[in-house]
C-alpha positions as a LaTeX table, in Angstrom:
\begin{tabular}{lrrr}
\hline
Residue & $x$ (\AA) & $y$ (\AA) & $z$ (\AA) \\
\hline
Met1 & $-5.34$ & $-11.91$ & $-31.07$ \\
Phe2 & $-4.31$ & $-15.72$ & $-31.68$ \\
Ser3 & $-2.35$ & $-15.19$ & $-34.79$ \\
Val4 & 0.82 & $-14.90$ & $-32.45$ \\
Phe5 & 0.52 & $-18.75$ & $-31.89$ \\
Thr6 & 0.15 & $-19.35$ & $-35.57$ \\
Arg7 & 3.23 & $-17.29$ & $-36.29$ \\
Leu8 & 5.10 & $-19.35$ & $-33.71$ \\
Ala9 & 4.07 & $-22.56$ & $-35.31$ \\
Asp10 & 5.12 & $-21.55$ & $-38.82$ \\
Trp11 & 8.60 & $-20.48$ & $-37.30$ \\
Ala12 & 8.91 & $-23.81$ & $-35.69$ \\
Thr13 & 7.76 & $-25.76$ & $-38.47$ \\
Ala14 & 10.04 & $-23.92$ & $-40.86$ \\
Gly15 & 13.06 & $-24.10$ & $-38.38$ \\
Leu16 & 12.68 & $-27.89$ & $-38.38$ \\
Gly17 & 12.95 & $-27.80$ & $-42.26$ \\
Leu18 & 9.39 & $-29.24$ & $-42.42$ \\
Ser19 & 6.75 & $-28.49$ & $-45.04$ \\
Ala20 & 3.24 & $-27.50$ & $-43.45$ \\
Gln21 & 1.74 & $-29.43$ & $-46.30$ \\
Ser22 & 3.40 & $-32.62$ & $-45.36$ \\
Arg23 & 1.85 & $-35.22$ & $-42.94$ \\
Leu24 & 4.67 & $-34.68$ & $-40.30$ \\
Gly25 & 4.81 & $-30.94$ & $-40.76$ \\
Ser26 & 1.15 & $-30.61$ & $-40.44$ \\
Ser27 & 1.14 & $-32.43$ & $-37.20$ \\
Val28 & 4.02 & $-30.49$ & $-35.73$ \\
His29 & 2.48 & $-27.14$ & $-36.82$ \\
Phe30 & $-0.89$ & $-28.34$ & $-35.05$ \\
Phe31 & 1.03 & $-29.50$ & $-31.72$ \\
Val32 & 3.04 & $-26.14$ & $-31.53$ \\
Glu33 & 0.43 & $-23.98$ & $-32.23$ \\
Asp34 & $-2.05$ & $-25.52$ & $-29.87$ \\
Phe35 & 0.45 & $-26.36$ & $-27.09$ \\
Thr36 & 1.25 & $-22.61$ & $-26.74$ \\
Lys37 & $-2.28$ & $-21.37$ & $-27.23$ \\
Ile38 & $-3.70$ & $-23.66$ & $-24.74$ \\
Phe39 & $-1.25$ & $-23.30$ & $-21.84$ \\
Val40 & $-1.60$ & $-19.44$ & $-22.11$ \\
Leu41 & $-5.30$ & $-19.60$ & $-22.17$ \\
Ile42 & $-5.64$ & $-22.02$ & $-19.47$ \\
Tyr43 & $-3.33$ & $-19.97$ & $-17.01$ \\
Val44 & $-5.02$ & $-16.54$ & $-17.96$ \\
Leu45 & $-8.56$ & $-17.87$ & $-17.79$ \\
Ile46 & $-8.10$ & $-19.94$ & $-14.32$ \\
Phe47 & $-6.28$ & $-16.88$ & $-12.87$ \\
Val48 & $-9.29$ & $-14.66$ & $-13.59$ \\
Ile49 & $-12.04$ & $-17.16$ & $-12.71$ \\
Ser50 & $-10.06$ & $-18.00$ & $-9.36$ \\
Leu51 & $-10.30$ & $-14.41$ & $-8.41$ \\
Phe52 & $-14.39$ & $-14.74$ & $-8.83$ \\
Arg53 & $-14.48$ & $-18.12$ & $-6.99$ \\
Ser54 & $-12.32$ & $-16.73$ & $-4.18$ \\
Gln55 & $-15.64$ & $-14.70$ & $-3.26$ \\
Leu56 & $-17.89$ & $-17.50$ & $-3.78$ \\
Ser57 & $-19.41$ & $-19.53$ & $-0.78$ \\
Ala58 & $-22.69$ & $-21.85$ & $-0.47$ \\
Glu59 & $-24.04$ & $-19.20$ & 2.03 \\
Lys60 & $-23.56$ & $-16.32$ & $-0.30$ \\
Val61 & $-25.28$ & $-18.24$ & $-3.11$ \\
Arg62 & $-27.94$ & $-19.12$ & $-0.79$ \\
Asp63 & $-28.77$ & $-15.55$ & 0.56 \\
Tyr64 & $-28.53$ & $-14.34$ & $-3.00$ \\
Leu65 & $-30.93$ & $-16.75$ & $-4.24$ \\
Ser66 & $-33.27$ & $-16.26$ & $-1.41$ \\
Gly67 & $-36.80$ & $-14.94$ & $-2.60$ \\
Lys68 & $-35.65$ & $-14.90$ & $-6.44$ \\
Asn69 & $-37.63$ & $-16.64$ & $-9.14$ \\
Arg70 & $-37.00$ & $-20.32$ & $-9.78$ \\
Trp71 & $-36.03$ & $-19.71$ & $-13.33$ \\
Tyr72 & $-33.62$ & $-16.98$ & $-12.60$ \\
Gly73 & $-31.95$ & $-19.57$ & $-10.02$ \\
Tyr74 & $-31.58$ & $-22.08$ & $-12.68$ \\
Phe75 & $-29.62$ & $-19.88$ & $-15.06$ \\
Leu76 & $-27.47$ & $-18.44$ & $-12.24$ \\
Ala77 & $-26.76$ & $-22.09$ & $-11.20$ \\
Val78 & $-25.75$ & $-22.70$ & $-14.71$ \\
Phe79 & $-23.64$ & $-19.81$ & $-14.77$ \\
Leu80 & $-21.65$ & $-20.70$ & $-11.60$ \\
Gly81 & $-21.39$ & $-24.38$ & $-13.00$ \\
Ile82 & $-19.64$ & $-23.07$ & $-16.12$ \\
Val83 & $-17.12$ & $-21.12$ & $-14.12$ \\
Thr84 & $-16.13$ & $-23.97$ & $-11.69$ \\
Pro85 & $-13.06$ & $-26.37$ & $-12.26$ \\
Phe86 & $-12.70$ & $-28.86$ & $-14.98$ \\
Cys87 & $-13.20$ & $-32.04$ & $-13.25$ \\
Ser88 & $-16.68$ & $-33.37$ & $-12.80$ \\
Cys89 & $-15.62$ & $-34.99$ & $-9.44$ \\
Ser90 & $-14.75$ & $-31.40$ & $-8.15$ \\
Ser91 & $-18.40$ & $-30.23$ & $-8.31$ \\
Ile92 & $-19.62$ & $-32.71$ & $-6.08$ \\
Pro93 & $-18.23$ & $-31.16$ & $-2.83$ \\
Leu94 & $-19.59$ & $-27.84$ & $-3.71$ \\
Phe95 & $-23.04$ & $-29.66$ & $-4.78$ \\
Ile96 & $-23.22$ & $-31.15$ & $-1.28$ \\
Gly97 & $-22.46$ & $-27.58$ & 0.17 \\
Phe98 & $-25.28$ & $-26.20$ & $-1.62$ \\
Ile99 & $-27.76$ & $-28.79$ & $-0.71$ \\
Thr100 & $-26.64$ & $-28.37$ & 3.17 \\
Ala101 & $-26.93$ & $-24.50$ & 2.91 \\
Gly102 & $-30.54$ & $-24.93$ & 2.06 \\
Ile103 & $-30.41$ & $-24.04$ & $-1.88$ \\
Pro104 & $-33.28$ & $-25.45$ & $-3.80$ \\
Phe105 & $-32.41$ & $-29.03$ & $-5.17$ \\
Gly106 & $-33.34$ & $-28.33$ & $-8.62$ \\
Ile107 & $-31.14$ & $-25.19$ & $-8.70$ \\
Thr108 & $-28.35$ & $-27.46$ & $-7.27$ \\
Leu109 & $-28.70$ & $-30.00$ & $-9.73$ \\
Ala110 & $-28.58$ & $-27.70$ & $-12.46$ \\
Phe111 & $-25.15$ & $-26.46$ & $-11.10$ \\
Leu112 & $-24.20$ & $-30.24$ & $-11.00$ \\
Ile113 & $-24.93$ & $-30.83$ & $-14.53$ \\
Ser114 & $-23.70$ & $-27.60$ & $-16.03$ \\
Ser115 & $-20.19$ & $-27.85$ & $-14.08$ \\
Pro116 & $-18.54$ & $-30.78$ & $-16.15$ \\
Leu117 & $-20.81$ & $-30.00$ & $-19.28$ \\
Val118 & $-19.80$ & $-26.43$ & $-20.04$ \\
Ser119 & $-16.49$ & $-25.21$ & $-19.58$ \\
Glu120 & $-15.26$ & $-21.46$ & $-19.83$ \\
Val121 & $-11.99$ & $-22.55$ & $-20.83$ \\
Ala122 & $-13.40$ & $-25.08$ & $-23.29$ \\
Thr123 & $-15.52$ & $-22.20$ & $-24.71$ \\
Phe124 & $-12.64$ & $-19.66$ & $-25.48$ \\
Met125 & $-10.72$ & $-22.52$ & $-26.84$ \\
Leu126 & $-13.44$ & $-23.06$ & $-29.28$ \\
Ile127 & $-13.54$ & $-19.46$ & $-30.09$ \\
Ser128 & $-10.14$ & $-19.50$ & $-31.14$ \\
Met129 & $-10.15$ & $-22.78$ & $-32.72$ \\
Lys130 & $-9.63$ & $-23.27$ & $-36.45$ \\
Gly131 & $-12.61$ & $-25.01$ & $-37.68$ \\
Ala132 & $-14.96$ & $-23.74$ & $-34.77$ \\
Gly133 & $-15.32$ & $-20.28$ & $-33.91$ \\
Trp134 & $-18.12$ & $-17.95$ & $-32.03$ \\
Thr135 & $-20.75$ & $-20.02$ & $-33.75$ \\
Val136 & $-19.78$ & $-23.54$ & $-32.58$ \\
Ala137 & $-18.74$ & $-22.13$ & $-29.12$ \\
Gly138 & $-22.35$ & $-20.51$ & $-28.86$ \\
Ile139 & $-23.92$ & $-23.97$ & $-29.82$ \\
Tyr140 & $-21.90$ & $-25.57$ & $-27.19$ \\
Val141 & $-22.77$ & $-23.16$ & $-24.35$ \\
Leu142 & $-26.54$ & $-22.96$ & $-25.41$ \\
Cys143 & $-26.83$ & $-26.71$ & $-25.75$ \\
Gly144 & $-25.31$ & $-27.35$ & $-22.25$ \\
Ser145 & $-27.06$ & $-24.60$ & $-20.63$ \\
Val146 & $-30.35$ & $-25.76$ & $-21.71$ \\
Ile147 & $-29.92$ & $-29.60$ & $-20.66$ \\
Ala148 & $-28.58$ & $-28.15$ & $-17.35$ \\
Val149 & $-31.80$ & $-26.00$ & $-16.89$ \\
Leu150 & $-34.13$ & $-28.78$ & $-18.08$ \\
Gly151 & $-32.47$ & $-31.32$ & $-15.70$ \\
Gly152 & $-33.09$ & $-28.94$ & $-12.51$ \\
Trp153 & $-36.64$ & $-28.24$ & $-13.92$ \\
Leu154 & $-37.24$ & $-31.82$ & $-13.90$ \\
Ala155 & $-35.82$ & $-32.53$ & $-10.61$ \\
Asp156 & $-38.12$ & $-29.86$ & $-8.92$ \\
Arg157 & $-41.15$ & $-31.18$ & $-10.81$ \\
Leu158 & $-40.51$ & $-34.92$ & $-9.68$ \\
His159 & $-39.44$ & $-33.82$ & $-6.27$ \\
Leu160 & $-36.18$ & $-35.65$ & $-6.29$ \\
Glu161 & $-34.88$ & $-33.99$ & $-3.36$ \\
Arg162 & $-36.65$ & $-36.83$ & $-1.31$ \\
Phe163 & $-34.13$ & $-39.33$ & $-2.50$ \\
Cys164 & $-31.17$ & $-37.14$ & $-1.35$ \\
Thr165 & $-29.40$ & $-38.42$ & 1.78 \\
Tyr166 & $-28.06$ & $-34.76$ & 2.58 \\
Gln167 & $-30.63$ & $-32.35$ & 3.79 \\
Pro168 & $-30.33$ & $-28.76$ & 4.63 \\
Ala169 & $-28.66$ & $-28.06$ & 7.75 \\
Leu170 & $-30.72$ & $-26.18$ & 10.43 \\
Gln171 & $-28.32$ & $-23.30$ & 10.87 \\
Ser172 & $-25.33$ & $-22.43$ & 8.57 \\
Ala173 & $-21.78$ & $-21.79$ & 10.07 \\
Arg174 & $-20.88$ & $-18.52$ & 9.68 \\
Ser175 & $-17.40$ & $-17.54$ & 8.72 \\
Cys176 & $-15.46$ & $-15.09$ & 11.16 \\
Cys177 & $-14.43$ & $-12.03$ & 9.50 \\
Ser178 & $-12.81$ & $-10.46$ & 12.45 \\
Cys179 & $-9.28$ & $-11.71$ & 11.04 \\
Gln180 & $-9.83$ & $-9.42$ & 8.31 \\
Thr181 & $-10.55$ & $-6.04$ & 10.10 \\
His182 & $-6.78$ & $-5.24$ & 10.16 \\
Thr183 & $-6.22$ & $-6.05$ & 6.62 \\
Thr184 & $-5.75$ & $-3.30$ & 4.11 \\
Arg185 & $-7.57$ & $-3.15$ & 0.77 \\
Leu186 & $-4.08$ & $-3.49$ & $-1.08$ \\
Gln187 & $-3.19$ & $-6.37$ & 1.13 \\
Arg188 & $-6.36$ & $-8.09$ & 0.35 \\
Trp189 & $-5.77$ & $-7.66$ & $-3.29$ \\
Gln190 & $-2.08$ & $-8.61$ & $-3.19$ \\
Glu191 & $-3.57$ & $-11.95$ & $-1.15$ \\
Leu192 & $-6.10$ & $-12.65$ & $-3.89$ \\
Leu193 & $-3.65$ & $-12.07$ & $-6.73$ \\
Gln194 & $-0.95$ & $-14.39$ & $-5.04$ \\
Tyr195 & $-3.90$ & $-17.04$ & $-4.78$ \\
Ala196 & $-5.01$ & $-16.70$ & $-8.11$ \\
His197 & $-1.41$ & $-17.28$ & $-9.41$ \\
Phe198 & $-0.57$ & $-20.46$ & $-7.35$ \\
Phe199 & $-4.05$ & $-21.74$ & $-8.07$ \\
Ala200 & $-3.54$ & $-21.39$ & $-11.81$ \\
Trp201 & $-0.08$ & $-22.75$ & $-11.51$ \\
Asp202 & $-0.83$ & $-25.63$ & $-9.64$ \\
Thr203 & $-3.69$ & $-26.43$ & $-11.86$ \\
Leu204 & $-1.44$ & $-26.40$ & $-15.03$ \\
Lys205 & 1.25 & $-28.65$ & $-13.09$ \\
Ser206 & $-1.56$ & $-30.94$ & $-12.31$ \\
Ile207 & $-2.97$ & $-31.31$ & $-15.93$ \\
Trp208 & $-0.04$ & $-30.66$ & $-18.22$ \\
Met209 & 0.70 & $-34.34$ & $-18.74$ \\
Tyr210 & $-2.95$ & $-34.98$ & $-19.76$ \\
Val211 & $-2.96$ & $-31.86$ & $-22.25$ \\
Leu212 & 0.29 & $-32.94$ & $-23.75$ \\
Leu213 & $-1.54$ & $-36.49$ & $-24.47$ \\
Gly214 & $-4.48$ & $-34.85$ & $-25.82$ \\
Leu215 & $-2.32$ & $-32.68$ & $-28.18$ \\
Leu216 & $-0.47$ & $-35.39$ & $-29.26$ \\
Ala217 & $-3.48$ & $-37.53$ & $-30.12$ \\
Gly218 & $-5.03$ & $-34.46$ & $-31.88$ \\
Ala219 & $-1.89$ & $-33.88$ & $-33.92$ \\
Ala220 & $-1.77$ & $-37.73$ & $-34.80$ \\
Ile221 & $-5.25$ & $-37.31$ & $-36.06$ \\
His222 & $-4.80$ & $-34.28$ & $-38.04$ \\
Gly223 & $-1.59$ & $-35.27$ & $-39.78$ \\
Tyr224 & $-2.26$ & $-39.16$ & $-40.33$ \\
Val225 & $-5.91$ & $-40.20$ & $-39.92$ \\
Pro226 & $-7.41$ & $-40.34$ & $-43.36$ \\
Val227 & $-10.45$ & $-37.83$ & $-44.09$ \\
Glu228 & $-12.25$ & $-41.08$ & $-45.67$ \\
Phe229 & $-12.06$ & $-43.01$ & $-42.45$ \\
Leu230 & $-13.62$ & $-40.34$ & $-40.36$ \\
Ser231 & $-16.02$ & $-39.60$ & $-43.08$ \\
Lys232 & $-17.27$ & $-43.02$ & $-43.09$ \\
Tyr233 & $-17.89$ & $-43.54$ & $-39.34$ \\
Leu234 & $-18.31$ & $-39.93$ & $-38.04$ \\
Gly235 & $-19.56$ & $-38.06$ & $-41.34$ \\
Ala236 & $-22.72$ & $-36.51$ & $-42.13$ \\
Ser237 & $-23.59$ & $-39.52$ & $-44.47$ \\
Asn238 & $-23.64$ & $-41.71$ & $-41.50$ \\
Pro239 & $-27.13$ & $-41.49$ & $-39.67$ \\
Trp240 & $-25.60$ & $-43.44$ & $-36.75$ \\
Ala241 & $-22.80$ & $-40.94$ & $-36.22$ \\
Val242 & $-24.23$ & $-38.90$ & $-33.42$ \\
Pro243 & $-25.12$ & $-42.00$ & $-31.20$ \\
Leu244 & $-21.83$ & $-43.79$ & $-31.97$ \\
Ala245 & $-20.03$ & $-40.60$ & $-30.99$ \\
Ser246 & $-22.13$ & $-40.57$ & $-27.47$ \\
Val247 & $-20.97$ & $-44.26$ & $-26.94$ \\
Ile248 & $-17.28$ & $-43.53$ & $-27.93$ \\
Gly249 & $-17.27$ & $-40.80$ & $-25.57$ \\
Ala250 & $-19.05$ & $-42.11$ & $-22.49$ \\
Pro251 & $-16.48$ & $-44.59$ & $-21.44$ \\
Met252 & $-13.74$ & $-42.13$ & $-21.49$ \\
Tyr253 & $-12.78$ & $-39.73$ & $-18.71$ \\
Ala254 & $-10.73$ & $-36.54$ & $-19.31$ \\
Asn255 & $-11.23$ & $-32.90$ & $-18.95$ \\
His256 & $-11.95$ & $-30.36$ & $-21.29$ \\
Val257 & $-8.44$ & $-28.88$ & $-21.91$ \\
Thr258 & $-7.39$ & $-32.80$ & $-23.00$ \\
Val259 & $-10.15$ & $-33.26$ & $-25.34$ \\
Ile260 & $-10.31$ & $-29.93$ & $-26.97$ \\
Pro261 & $-7.27$ & $-30.77$ & $-29.10$ \\
Ile262 & $-8.69$ & $-33.95$ & $-30.51$ \\
Ile263 & $-12.15$ & $-32.19$ & $-31.18$ \\
Gln264 & $-10.04$ & $-29.43$ & $-33.25$ \\
Ala265 & $-8.56$ & $-32.22$ & $-35.20$ \\
Leu266 & $-11.86$ & $-33.88$ & $-35.86$ \\
Leu267 & $-13.53$ & $-30.40$ & $-37.07$ \\
Leu268 & $-10.44$ & $-29.86$ & $-39.50$ \\
Lys269 & $-10.92$ & $-33.42$ & $-40.85$ \\
Gly270 & $-14.49$ & $-32.77$ & $-41.76$ \\
Val271 & $-16.28$ & $-34.33$ & $-38.93$ \\
Pro272 & $-19.63$ & $-32.42$ & $-38.41$ \\
Val273 & $-19.88$ & $-29.91$ & $-35.55$ \\
Gly274 & $-22.87$ & $-31.79$ & $-33.83$ \\
Thr275 & $-20.99$ & $-35.01$ & $-33.76$ \\
Ala276 & $-17.77$ & $-33.50$ & $-32.56$ \\
Leu277 & $-19.51$ & $-31.77$ & $-29.70$ \\
Val278 & $-21.33$ & $-34.90$ & $-28.63$ \\
Ile279 & $-17.86$ & $-36.33$ & $-28.23$ \\
Leu280 & $-16.55$ & $-33.66$ & $-26.45$ \\
Met281 & $-19.84$ & $-33.56$ & $-23.91$ \\
Ser282 & $-19.99$ & $-37.03$ & $-23.30$ \\
Ile283 & $-16.35$ & $-37.56$ & $-22.49$ \\
Thr284 & $-16.46$ & $-34.57$ & $-20.06$ \\
Ala285 & $-19.85$ & $-34.88$ & $-18.55$ \\
Ile286 & $-20.00$ & $-38.63$ & $-17.71$ \\
Ser287 & $-17.32$ & $-40.07$ & $-15.53$ \\
Leu288 & $-17.41$ & $-43.10$ & $-13.23$ \\
Pro289 & $-15.63$ & $-41.53$ & $-10.27$ \\
Glu290 & $-18.44$ & $-38.62$ & $-10.31$ \\
Met291 & $-20.91$ & $-41.63$ & $-10.27$ \\
Ile292 & $-19.33$ & $-43.28$ & $-7.57$ \\
Met293 & $-19.30$ & $-40.10$ & $-5.52$ \\
Leu294 & $-22.75$ & $-39.25$ & $-6.15$ \\
Lys295 & $-23.68$ & $-42.78$ & $-4.77$ \\
Lys296 & $-23.29$ & $-41.40$ & $-1.44$ \\
Cys297 & $-25.59$ & $-38.60$ & $-2.18$ \\
Phe298 & $-28.53$ & $-40.91$ & $-3.57$ \\
Pro299 & $-29.53$ & $-44.43$ & $-2.92$ \\
Pro300 & $-29.42$ & $-46.84$ & $-6.03$ \\
Lys301 & $-33.17$ & $-46.01$ & $-6.65$ \\
\hline
\end{tabular}
């Protein structure tokens, strides 16, 4: 399915008179293939996911979770977290909405953890990525989901909701549906498709520069960084590779689509899967802006 992007990169590299075996040719091939593939995947996936999210509200989630088993709620929250936007900060308003709508705190926290930690776009990119595939994508989703579920369970066991400055509202506001009574099903679908297109296109316009920078960094690593250098510091022979990877990733702040090209380049250079996934998760899940926003929800304690 993704071979068309490889052929396009082959054509572009040959058209420039470059050998795919040279450093420059390898970098150009990597850049063209990932540039076309990532932008197409981002648009298509955000288009589909936005159709789903347009039907989502905190009140609907609360009503659906009412009376359900708490573990069922954790896993549903993880699923909802996976299909939310890339940026960790964008999950905070929905997190607050879930709290005020009366959704249990542990379930809400499981959502907040999984939202930046696991991305549906990153999952599909890992599946299509050379050096990764279904196994790596499965490990990525499984690890992120387990961390989120464990975080939600611990929050409930430790009763951390007592520290939250936001509390469930006594009565949730109900949205007015009278404006939809004269809307036909066809018109409703046309509005949804138009919304999905504009949302996907606006998202692309807002992140294309960051994706481009990530692709350039990945292409440079792929073509010019020696394997020996990465093996020395991030290879399996270094027992401190995983802690080092987390320390490297934590201070950075980027979304999944920016980091994925760099992760692919590292995998192709022989960096172990676990170390590469630690870099991916630490960069995308930990951010100073998110912690500043969360400070309004929780006191320093």
